Amino acid sequence: GSDDIIAGNVSKYIVLPAGYCGQPKKGHLVFDACFESGNLGRVDHVTEFEYDLFIRPDTCNPRFRVWFNFTVENVKESQ
């Protein structure tokens, strides 16, 4: 569930639709937070235009998630 502890950052994580088989194509987003201050712990695909993002808590203040830092690649036009 969403209350699970997220221990690490996603690293060049390709989000594919459920049931999709084959090579990723344009529009299959690639999330990356594997760098200093990155804090994206998990990504769930909802629809082509909607994703649930789970941000890891701040190291010094685990009660709050007030900032985010990650990259997104492989977007297609008007996505």
mmCIF file of C-alpha atoms in Angstrom:
data_model
loop_
_atom_site.group_PDB
_atom_site.id
_atom_site.type_symbol
_atom_site.label_atom_id
_atom_site.label_comp_id
_atom_site.label_asym_id
_atom_site.label_seq_id
_atom_site.Cartn_x
_atom_site.Cartn_y
_atom_site.Cartn_z
ATOM 1 C CA GLY A 1 0.000 0.000 0.000
ATOM 2 C CA SER A 2 0.939 3.656 -0.033
ATOM 3 C CA ASP A 3 2.035 3.422 3.627
ATOM 4 C CA ASP A 4 4.871 1.033 2.734
ATOM 5 C CA ILE A 5 8.371 2.254 3.480
ATOM 6 C CA ILE A 6 10.162 3.301 0.301
ATOM 7 C CA ALA A 7 13.848 2.591 0.826
ATOM 8 C CA GLY A 8 15.535 3.784 -2.354
ATOM 9 C CA ASN A 9 15.164 5.911 -5.453
ATOM 10 C CA VAL A 10 13.989 4.776 -8.860
ATOM 11 C CA SER A 11 16.876 4.537 -11.317
ATOM 12 C CA LYS A 12 16.081 4.888 -15.045
ATOM 13 C CA TYR A 13 12.741 3.187 -14.342
ATOM 14 C CA ILE A 14 10.676 2.640 -17.510
ATOM 15 C CA VAL A 15 6.935 2.710 -16.795
ATOM 16 C CA LEU A 16 5.028 0.407 -19.144
ATOM 17 C CA PRO A 17 1.244 -0.048 -19.300
ATOM 18 C CA ALA A 18 -0.116 -3.216 -17.678
ATOM 19 C CA GLY A 19 0.013 -6.133 -20.091
ATOM 20 C CA TYR A 20 2.365 -4.393 -22.549
ATOM 21 C CA CYS A 21 5.033 -6.644 -24.033
ATOM 22 C CA GLY A 22 7.894 -5.496 -26.187
ATOM 23 C CA GLN A 23 10.413 -2.707 -26.371
ATOM 24 C CA PRO A 24 9.531 0.651 -24.807
ATOM 25 C CA LYS A 25 8.411 3.247 -27.318
ATOM 26 C CA LYS A 26 8.058 7.027 -27.326
ATOM 27 C CA GLY A 27 5.647 8.004 -24.561
ATOM 28 C CA HIS A 28 6.654 5.203 -22.205
ATOM 29 C CA LEU A 29 8.130 7.484 -19.573
ATOM 30 C CA VAL A 30 11.502 6.918 -17.941
ATOM 31 C CA PHE A 31 11.770 8.237 -14.382
ATOM 32 C CA ASP A 32 15.125 8.716 -12.662
ATOM 33 C CA ALA A 33 15.985 9.930 -9.171
ATOM 34 C CA CYS A 34 19.323 8.174 -8.759
ATOM 35 C CA PHE A 35 21.342 11.280 -7.942
ATOM 36 C CA GLU A 36 22.070 13.467 -4.924
ATOM 37 C CA SER A 37 18.824 14.932 -3.542
ATOM 38 C CA GLY A 38 16.663 12.695 -5.762
ATOM 39 C CA ASN A 39 13.686 11.369 -3.790
ATOM 40 C CA LEU A 40 11.283 9.504 -6.086
ATOM 41 C CA GLY A 41 10.738 6.070 -4.562
ATOM 42 C CA ARG A 42 8.049 4.470 -6.717
ATOM 43 C CA VAL A 43 5.996 5.136 -9.856
ATOM 44 C CA ASP A 44 2.717 3.433 -10.774
ATOM 45 C CA HIS A 45 1.167 3.730 -14.259
ATOM 46 C CA VAL A 46 -2.523 4.743 -14.122
ATOM 47 C CA THR A 47 -3.226 5.915 -17.697
ATOM 48 C CA GLU A 48 -1.167 7.305 -20.583
ATOM 49 C CA PHE A 49 -1.420 10.748 -18.959
ATOM 50 C CA GLU A 50 -1.592 9.810 -15.261
ATOM 51 C CA TYR A 51 0.961 8.296 -12.921
ATOM 52 C CA ASP A 52 0.999 7.847 -9.153
ATOM 53 C CA LEU A 53 4.327 9.081 -7.791
ATOM 54 C CA PHE A 54 5.558 8.125 -4.332
ATOM 55 C CA ILE A 55 8.080 10.548 -2.866
ATOM 56 C CA ARG A 56 10.510 9.345 -0.211
ATOM 57 C CA PRO A 57 10.527 11.357 3.021
ATOM 58 C CA ASP A 58 13.271 13.824 3.808
ATOM 59 C CA THR A 59 16.190 12.124 5.582
ATOM 60 C CA CYS A 60 16.143 14.534 8.519
ATOM 61 C CA ASN A 61 12.369 14.861 8.771
ATOM 62 C CA PRO A 62 10.517 11.628 7.900
ATOM 63 C CA ARG A 63 7.071 13.077 8.685
ATOM 64 C CA PHE A 64 7.073 15.462 5.722
ATOM 65 C CA ARG A 65 7.342 15.224 1.943
ATOM 66 C CA VAL A 66 7.388 18.869 0.931
ATOM 67 C CA TRP A 67 9.728 18.785 -2.085
ATOM 68 C CA PHE A 68 10.521 16.499 -5.014
ATOM 69 C CA ASN A 69 13.495 16.019 -7.315
ATOM 70 C CA PHE A 70 13.568 13.589 -10.250
ATOM 71 C CA THR A 71 13.814 13.580 -14.041
ATOM 72 C CA VAL A 72 11.436 12.308 -16.733
ATOM 73 C CA GLU A 73 12.557 11.267 -20.216
ATOM 74 C CA ASN A 74 11.085 9.737 -23.381
ATOM 75 C CA VAL A 75 7.981 11.928 -23.515
ATOM 76 C CA LYS A 76 6.040 12.293 -26.745
ATOM 77 C CA GLU A 77 4.593 15.525 -28.078
ATOM 78 C CA SER A 78 1.512 16.735 -26.148
ATOM 79 C CA GLN A 79 1.875 14.044 -23.489
#
